[in-house]
Amino acid sequence: MIQRIAIIGLGTMGPGMAARLARGGLQVTAYDVAPAAIERARTMLGTAEGVLDALGIAAAGAGTVRFTDDIAEAVAGVDLVIENVPENIAIKAEVYRAIDGLIASDTIVASDTSGIPITQLQAHISHPERMVGMHWSNPPHIIPMIEVIGGEKTAPQIVETIRDLIRSIGLLPVVVKKDVPGFVENRVLYALLREAVDLVERGVIEPEDLDTCVSWGIGYKIAVVGPMALLDMAGLDIYKSVSSFLNADLSNRGDVAPMVLEKTGASKLGIKSGEGMFSYTPEQTKALQAERARKLVAVRRILEGRE
Ligand SMILES: NC(=O)c1ccc[n+]([C@@H]2O[C@H](COP(=O)([O-])OP(=O)(O)OC[C@H]3O[C@@H](n4cnc5c(N)ncnc54)[C@H](O)[C@@H]3O)[C@@H](O)[C@H]2O)c1
Ligand SMILES: Cc1ncc(C=O)c(C(=O)O)c1O
């Protein structure tokens, strides 16, 4: 049974994950290579705990989060390590090498990778049968769905253990049956994002209007009626007719869009740098994050039938 968990990497995702796991009664140690990230994570943890309170998620037992700047201390005696460092195989492999001699051979090692196949990652760890994908969605303390992915060498029992852990703390595991790049959530999201970026880049629509169209036309609906159910709601005959002429016209670019390369090349990364598709002052960012958390909490409570 999993009781003690180490989170390695405390950037965008780590603090919210730590807060949610602790709320589920688990003992969490949290480590980052950057001292500034640990300090930021302490504040983010408090914010995430406030959101969990607003969601009405009661503490299941005496879960804790302990921060440390010592990786050996972070992973000592844990049942599960969740690797949560940047989406780069070399950086992830360095973490696996660093923990390999510090953990027992049956300690489960999960990666929160957004889409690097687990089969590729498990080439960098001894005992690859205990490595598994555990892909959370951002913000991780609010979104309940977590994908679980086994690689070629993952023992089926490990996939089941992680699925059961997620379920046991009241979250929603989805087991992905094949280790395809991007798994399922990001394959669907990136198909949408590729088309959205293309439409803005070609001047078909302004960025603000694209968001209004997708959020109110598709997003609002899709939270209640998933894509497979939507096909039935629209009618498969309609889908057949529209897709017969539209599919061939959709973006099928295999590289990164020039607009994205231009912005990232100019360090316009979005909220984290103050500018991306839109601009953000620090005050606006704070207000926006609070507003988004409030709305996501309200929507989730309704979707769960709690209001
Ligand atoms: N951002 C998202 O929306 C999102 C959602 C789901 C999954 N993910 C995935 O989760 C992982 C982390 O993403 P993120 O957005 O939190 O990244 P991030 O860049 O915000 O944070 C990564 C953290 O890892 C730390 N780090 C780097 N090297 C390290 C090392 N050797 N040891 C310990 N810490 C180290 C960095 O200091 C940083 O604080 C990635 O694989 C990403 O693809 C991201
Ligand atoms: C753009 C983008 N890319 C990856 C992920 C998750 O892996 C997310 C998300 O969780 O929201 C995302 O928005």
Coordinates of C-alpha atoms and ligand atoms in Angstrom, one line a residue:
M1 CA 0.0 0.0 0.0
I2 CA 1.3 3.5 -0.9
Q3 CA 1.6 5.8 2.0
R4 CA 4.8 7.8 1.5
I5 CA 5.4 9.7 -1.7
A6 CA 8.3 11.9 -3.0
I7 CA 7.6 14.6 -5.6
I8 CA 10.7 15.6 -7.6
G9 CA 10.3 19.0 -9.3
L10 CA 8.1 21.8 -7.8
G11 CA 7.4 24.1 -10.8
T12 CA 3.9 24.6 -12.2
M13 CA 2.6 21.1 -11.3
G14 CA 4.4 19.9 -8.2
P15 CA 2.9 22.1 -5.4
G16 CA -0.7 21.4 -6.4
M17 CA 0.0 17.6 -6.6
A18 CA 1.6 17.7 -3.2
A19 CA -1.4 19.5 -1.7
R20 CA -3.9 17.1 -3.2
L21 CA -2.0 13.9 -2.2
A22 CA -1.6 15.2 1.4
R23 CA -5.3 16.0 1.5
G24 CA -5.8 12.3 0.6
G25 CA -3.9 11.4 3.8
L26 CA -0.5 10.6 2.3
Q27 CA 2.9 11.6 3.6
V28 CA 4.6 13.7 0.9
T29 CA 8.2 14.9 0.7
A30 CA 8.8 17.6 -1.9
Y31 CA 12.2 18.3 -3.6
D32 CA 13.5 20.7 -6.3
V33 CA 17.0 21.3 -7.4
A34 CA 16.3 25.1 -7.3
P35 CA 16.0 26.7 -3.9
A36 CA 13.8 29.5 -5.3
A37 CA 11.4 26.9 -6.6
I38 CA 11.1 25.4 -3.1
E39 CA 10.3 28.8 -1.7
R40 CA 7.7 29.5 -4.4
A41 CA 6.2 26.1 -3.9
R42 CA 5.6 26.8 -0.1
T43 CA 3.4 29.7 -1.1
M44 CA 1.7 27.8 -3.9
L45 CA 0.9 24.9 -1.5
G46 CA -1.0 27.3 0.8
T47 CA -3.0 28.6 -2.2
A48 CA -3.8 25.1 -3.4
E49 CA -4.9 24.1 0.1
G50 CA -7.4 27.1 0.1
V51 CA -8.8 25.9 -3.2
L52 CA -9.2 22.3 -1.9
D53 CA -11.1 23.8 1.1
A54 CA -13.4 25.6 -1.4
L55 CA -13.9 22.4 -3.3
G56 CA -15.1 20.8 0.0
I57 CA -12.4 18.1 -0.1
A58 CA -12.1 16.9 3.5
A59 CA -8.7 15.7 4.8
A60 CA -8.6 11.9 4.8
G61 CA -6.2 11.3 7.7
A62 CA -3.2 13.3 8.7
G63 CA -1.5 13.9 5.4
T64 CA 1.6 16.1 5.4
V65 CA 4.0 17.9 3.0
R66 CA 7.6 18.3 4.0
F67 CA 9.9 20.3 1.8
T68 CA 13.6 19.4 1.5
D69 CA 16.6 20.5 -0.6
D70 CA 18.2 17.1 -0.2
I71 CA 17.1 14.5 -2.8
A72 CA 18.3 11.5 -0.7
E73 CA 16.2 12.8 2.2
A74 CA 13.2 13.3 -0.2
V75 CA 13.2 9.7 -1.5
A76 CA 14.3 7.9 1.7
G77 CA 11.8 5.1 2.5
V78 CA 9.1 6.2 0.1
D79 CA 6.8 3.8 -1.7
L80 CA 6.4 6.1 -4.8
V81 CA 8.5 8.8 -6.5
I82 CA 6.6 11.1 -8.8
E83 CA 9.1 12.7 -11.2
N84 CA 7.8 16.1 -12.3
V85 CA 10.8 17.9 -13.9
P86 CA 10.8 19.6 -17.4
E87 CA 9.6 17.7 -20.5
N88 CA 13.1 16.8 -21.6
I89 CA 14.4 13.2 -21.7
A90 CA 17.9 14.1 -20.6
I91 CA 16.7 16.0 -17.5
K92 CA 14.3 13.2 -16.6
A93 CA 17.0 10.6 -17.1
E94 CA 19.4 12.5 -14.8
V95 CA 16.8 12.4 -12.1
Y96 CA 16.3 8.6 -12.6
R97 CA 20.1 8.1 -12.3
A98 CA 20.2 10.3 -9.2
I99 CA 17.5 8.3 -7.3
D100 CA 18.4 4.8 -8.6
G101 CA 20.8 4.0 -5.8
L102 CA 18.7 5.8 -3.2
I103 CA 15.4 3.8 -3.5
A104 CA 14.5 0.1 -3.1
S105 CA 14.2 -1.9 -6.3
D106 CA 10.4 -2.2 -5.8
T107 CA 9.8 1.5 -5.2
I108 CA 7.4 2.7 -7.9
V109 CA 8.7 5.5 -10.1
A110 CA 6.0 7.5 -11.9
S111 CA 6.5 10.3 -14.4
D112 CA 4.1 13.2 -14.9
T113 CA 5.4 13.5 -18.5
S114 CA 2.9 15.2 -20.8
G115 CA 3.6 12.7 -23.5
I116 CA 7.0 11.1 -23.7
P117 CA 6.3 7.4 -24.1
I118 CA 7.0 5.6 -20.9
T119 CA 8.9 2.9 -22.9
Q120 CA 11.5 5.6 -23.7
L121 CA 11.8 6.8 -20.2
Q122 CA 12.1 3.4 -18.6
A123 CA 15.3 2.7 -20.6
H124 CA 17.0 5.1 -18.1
I125 CA 16.1 3.3 -14.9
S126 CA 17.1 0.0 -13.3
H127 CA 14.1 -2.3 -12.7
P128 CA 12.0 -0.7 -15.5
E129 CA 9.0 -2.9 -14.5
R130 CA 8.3 -0.4 -11.7
M131 CA 8.1 2.7 -13.9
V132 CA 4.7 4.0 -14.9
G133 CA 3.2 7.2 -16.4
M134 CA 1.0 9.2 -14.0
H135 CA -0.1 12.2 -16.1
W136 CA -1.9 14.9 -14.1
S137 CA -3.7 17.8 -15.7
N138 CA -3.1 21.4 -14.8
P139 CA -4.1 22.7 -12.3
P140 CA -3.5 19.4 -10.6
H141 CA -5.3 20.1 -7.3
I142 CA -8.5 21.0 -9.2
I143 CA -8.6 18.6 -12.2
P144 CA -9.6 15.2 -11.0
M145 CA -8.7 13.1 -14.0
I146 CA -5.2 11.4 -14.1
E147 CA -4.0 9.2 -17.0
V148 CA -2.1 6.0 -16.0
I149 CA 0.2 4.6 -18.7
G150 CA 2.3 1.4 -18.7
G151 CA 5.3 1.2 -21.0
E152 CA 6.5 -2.0 -22.7
K153 CA 8.3 -3.2 -19.6
T154 CA 5.9 -1.9 -16.9
A155 CA 4.5 -4.7 -14.7
P156 CA 0.6 -4.7 -15.1
Q157 CA 0.4 -4.8 -11.3
I158 CA 2.1 -1.4 -11.1
V159 CA -0.5 0.2 -13.4
E160 CA -3.2 -1.3 -11.1
T161 CA -1.5 0.0 -8.0
I162 CA -1.4 3.5 -9.3
R163 CA -4.9 3.3 -10.6
D164 CA -6.1 2.2 -7.2
L165 CA -4.1 4.9 -5.4
I166 CA -5.7 7.6 -7.5
R167 CA -9.2 6.1 -6.9
S168 CA -8.6 5.7 -3.2
I169 CA -8.1 9.5 -2.7
G170 CA -11.2 10.3 -4.6
L171 CA -9.7 11.2 -8.0
L172 CA -10.5 9.8 -11.4
P173 CA -7.9 7.4 -13.0
V174 CA -8.1 6.6 -16.7
V175 CA -5.9 3.8 -17.9
V176 CA -4.4 4.4 -21.4
K177 CA -4.0 1.0 -23.0
K178 CA -1.2 1.8 -25.5
D179 CA 1.9 3.9 -24.8
V180 CA 1.3 6.3 -27.7
P181 CA 3.1 9.8 -27.6
G182 CA 0.9 12.4 -25.8
F183 CA -1.2 9.5 -24.4
V184 CA -4.9 10.5 -24.9
E185 CA -5.5 13.8 -23.2
N186 CA -2.7 15.7 -25.0
R187 CA -3.3 14.0 -28.4
V188 CA -6.8 15.5 -28.3
L189 CA -5.7 18.8 -26.8
Y190 CA -2.9 19.3 -29.2
A191 CA -5.1 18.5 -32.2
L192 CA -7.4 21.3 -31.0
L193 CA -4.4 23.7 -30.2
R194 CA -2.8 23.0 -33.7
E195 CA -6.0 24.1 -35.4
A196 CA -6.6 27.1 -33.0
V197 CA -3.0 28.4 -33.5
D198 CA -3.4 27.9 -37.3
L199 CA -6.6 29.9 -37.4
V200 CA -5.1 32.8 -35.5
E201 CA -1.9 32.7 -37.5
R202 CA -3.8 32.8 -40.8
G203 CA -5.9 35.8 -39.6
V204 CA -9.2 33.9 -39.7
I205 CA -10.0 35.1 -36.2
E206 CA -8.6 37.3 -33.3
P207 CA -7.1 35.4 -30.3
E208 CA -9.8 36.7 -27.9
D209 CA -12.6 35.7 -30.3
L210 CA -11.0 32.2 -30.8
D211 CA -11.2 31.7 -27.0
T212 CA -14.8 32.9 -26.8
C213 CA -15.8 30.6 -29.7
V214 CA -14.1 27.5 -28.2
S215 CA -14.9 28.1 -24.5
W216 CA -18.5 28.9 -25.0
G217 CA -19.2 26.8 -28.2
I218 CA -17.2 23.7 -27.4
G219 CA -15.7 23.8 -23.9
Y220 CA -18.8 24.5 -21.9
K221 CA -20.6 21.6 -23.7
I222 CA -17.8 19.1 -23.7
A223 CA -17.5 19.1 -19.9
V224 CA -21.0 17.6 -19.9
V225 CA -21.1 15.7 -23.2
G226 CA -17.8 14.0 -24.1
P227 CA -16.6 13.7 -27.7
M228 CA -18.0 10.2 -28.2
A229 CA -21.3 11.1 -26.7
L230 CA -21.3 14.3 -28.8
L231 CA -21.1 12.3 -32.0
D232 CA -24.3 10.6 -31.0
M233 CA -25.9 13.9 -30.0
A234 CA -25.1 15.6 -33.3
G235 CA -25.8 12.4 -35.4
L236 CA -23.1 10.3 -37.1
D237 CA -24.6 11.2 -40.5
I238 CA -23.9 14.8 -39.8
Y239 CA -20.3 14.0 -38.7
K240 CA -19.9 11.9 -41.9
S241 CA -21.0 14.7 -44.2
V242 CA -19.0 17.5 -42.5
S243 CA -15.8 15.4 -42.0
S244 CA -16.0 14.3 -45.7
F245 CA -15.0 17.9 -46.8
L246 CA -13.6 19.4 -43.6
N247 CA -11.0 16.9 -42.5
A248 CA -8.9 17.5 -45.6
D249 CA -8.9 21.3 -44.9
L250 CA -7.8 21.1 -41.2
S251 CA -4.2 21.9 -40.3
N252 CA -2.0 18.9 -40.6
R253 CA 1.3 20.6 -40.0
G254 CA 4.0 18.3 -38.5
D255 CA 6.2 21.1 -37.2
V256 CA 5.8 23.9 -34.6
A257 CA 3.9 26.9 -36.0
P258 CA 6.0 29.9 -36.9
M259 CA 3.9 32.1 -34.5
V260 CA 4.9 29.9 -31.6
L261 CA 8.6 29.8 -32.6
E262 CA 8.6 33.6 -32.9
K263 CA 7.1 34.1 -29.5
T264 CA 9.2 31.5 -27.6
G265 CA 12.3 32.9 -29.4
A266 CA 11.5 36.3 -27.9
S267 CA 11.0 34.7 -24.5
K268 CA 7.2 35.4 -24.7
L269 CA 6.2 32.2 -22.8
G270 CA 2.8 33.2 -21.4
I271 CA 1.9 33.9 -17.8
K272 CA 5.3 32.8 -16.5
S273 CA 7.1 35.6 -18.5
G274 CA 4.3 38.2 -18.5
E275 CA 3.5 37.9 -22.2
G276 CA 2.6 35.1 -24.6
M277 CA -0.6 35.1 -26.7
F278 CA -1.8 37.9 -24.3
S279 CA 0.0 40.3 -21.9
Y280 CA -0.1 40.0 -18.1
T281 CA 1.0 42.3 -15.3
P282 CA 1.8 40.6 -12.0
E283 CA -1.4 42.0 -10.5
Q284 CA -3.5 40.8 -13.4
T285 CA -1.9 37.3 -13.1
K286 CA -2.8 37.1 -9.5
A287 CA -6.4 38.2 -10.1
L288 CA -6.7 35.9 -13.1
Q289 CA -5.5 32.8 -11.3
A290 CA -7.9 33.4 -8.4
E291 CA -10.8 34.0 -10.8
R292 CA -10.0 30.8 -12.8
A293 CA -9.7 28.7 -9.6
R294 CA -13.0 30.1 -8.3
K295 CA -14.8 29.3 -11.6
L296 CA -13.2 25.8 -11.9
V297 CA -14.3 25.0 -8.3
A298 CA -17.9 26.2 -9.0
V299 CA -18.1 24.3 -12.3
R300 CA -16.7 21.1 -10.7
R301 CA -19.1 21.3 -7.8
I302 CA -22.0 21.5 -10.2
L303 CA -20.7 18.7 -12.5
E304 CA -20.3 16.5 -9.5
G305 CA -23.9 17.2 -8.5
R306 CA -22.9 18.9 -5.3
E307 CA -24.7 22.1 -6.0
Ligands
LIG1 N1 2.5 22.6 -17.1 C1 1.5 21.8 -17.4 O1 0.4 22.2 -17.7 C2 1.7 20.3 -17.3 C3 0.6 19.5 -17.1 C4 0.8 18.1 -17.0 C5 2.0 17.6 -17.0 N2 3.1 18.4 -17.2 C6 4.4 17.8 -17.2 O2 4.9 17.8 -15.9 C7 6.3 17.9 -15.9 C8 6.7 19.2 -15.1 O3 6.0 20.3 -15.7 P1 5.9 21.7 -15.1 O4 5.0 22.5 -15.9 O5 5.6 21.6 -13.6 O6 7.4 22.2 -15.3 P2 8.2 23.5 -14.7 O7 9.2 23.9 -15.7 O8 7.2 24.5 -14.2 O9 8.9 22.9 -13.4 C9 9.9 22.0 -13.4 C10 10.7 22.1 -12.1 O10 11.6 21.0 -12.1 C11 12.8 21.5 -11.5 N3 13.9 20.7 -11.9 C12 14.7 20.8 -13.0 N4 15.6 19.8 -13.0 C13 15.5 19.2 -11.8 C14 16.2 18.1 -11.2 N5 17.3 17.6 -11.8 N6 15.9 17.7 -9.9 C15 14.8 18.3 -9.3 N7 14.1 19.3 -9.9 C16 14.4 19.8 -11.1 C17 12.9 23.0 -11.9 O11 13.7 23.7 -11.0 C18 11.4 23.4 -11.9 O12 11.0 23.9 -10.6 C19 6.7 18.0 -17.4 O13 7.1 16.7 -17.8 C20 5.5 18.5 -18.0 O14 5.4 18.1 -19.4 C21 3.0 19.8 -17.3
LIG2 C1 -0.7 23.2 -23.4 C2 -0.6 22.0 -22.4 N1 0.3 21.1 -22.6 C3 0.3 20.0 -21.7 C4 -0.6 19.9 -20.7 C5 -0.5 18.7 -19.9 O1 0.3 17.8 -20.0 C6 -1.5 20.9 -20.5 C7 -2.5 20.9 -19.3 O2 -2.5 20.0 -18.5 O3 -3.4 21.8 -19.3 C8 -1.6 22.0 -21.4 O4 -2.5 23.0 -21.2

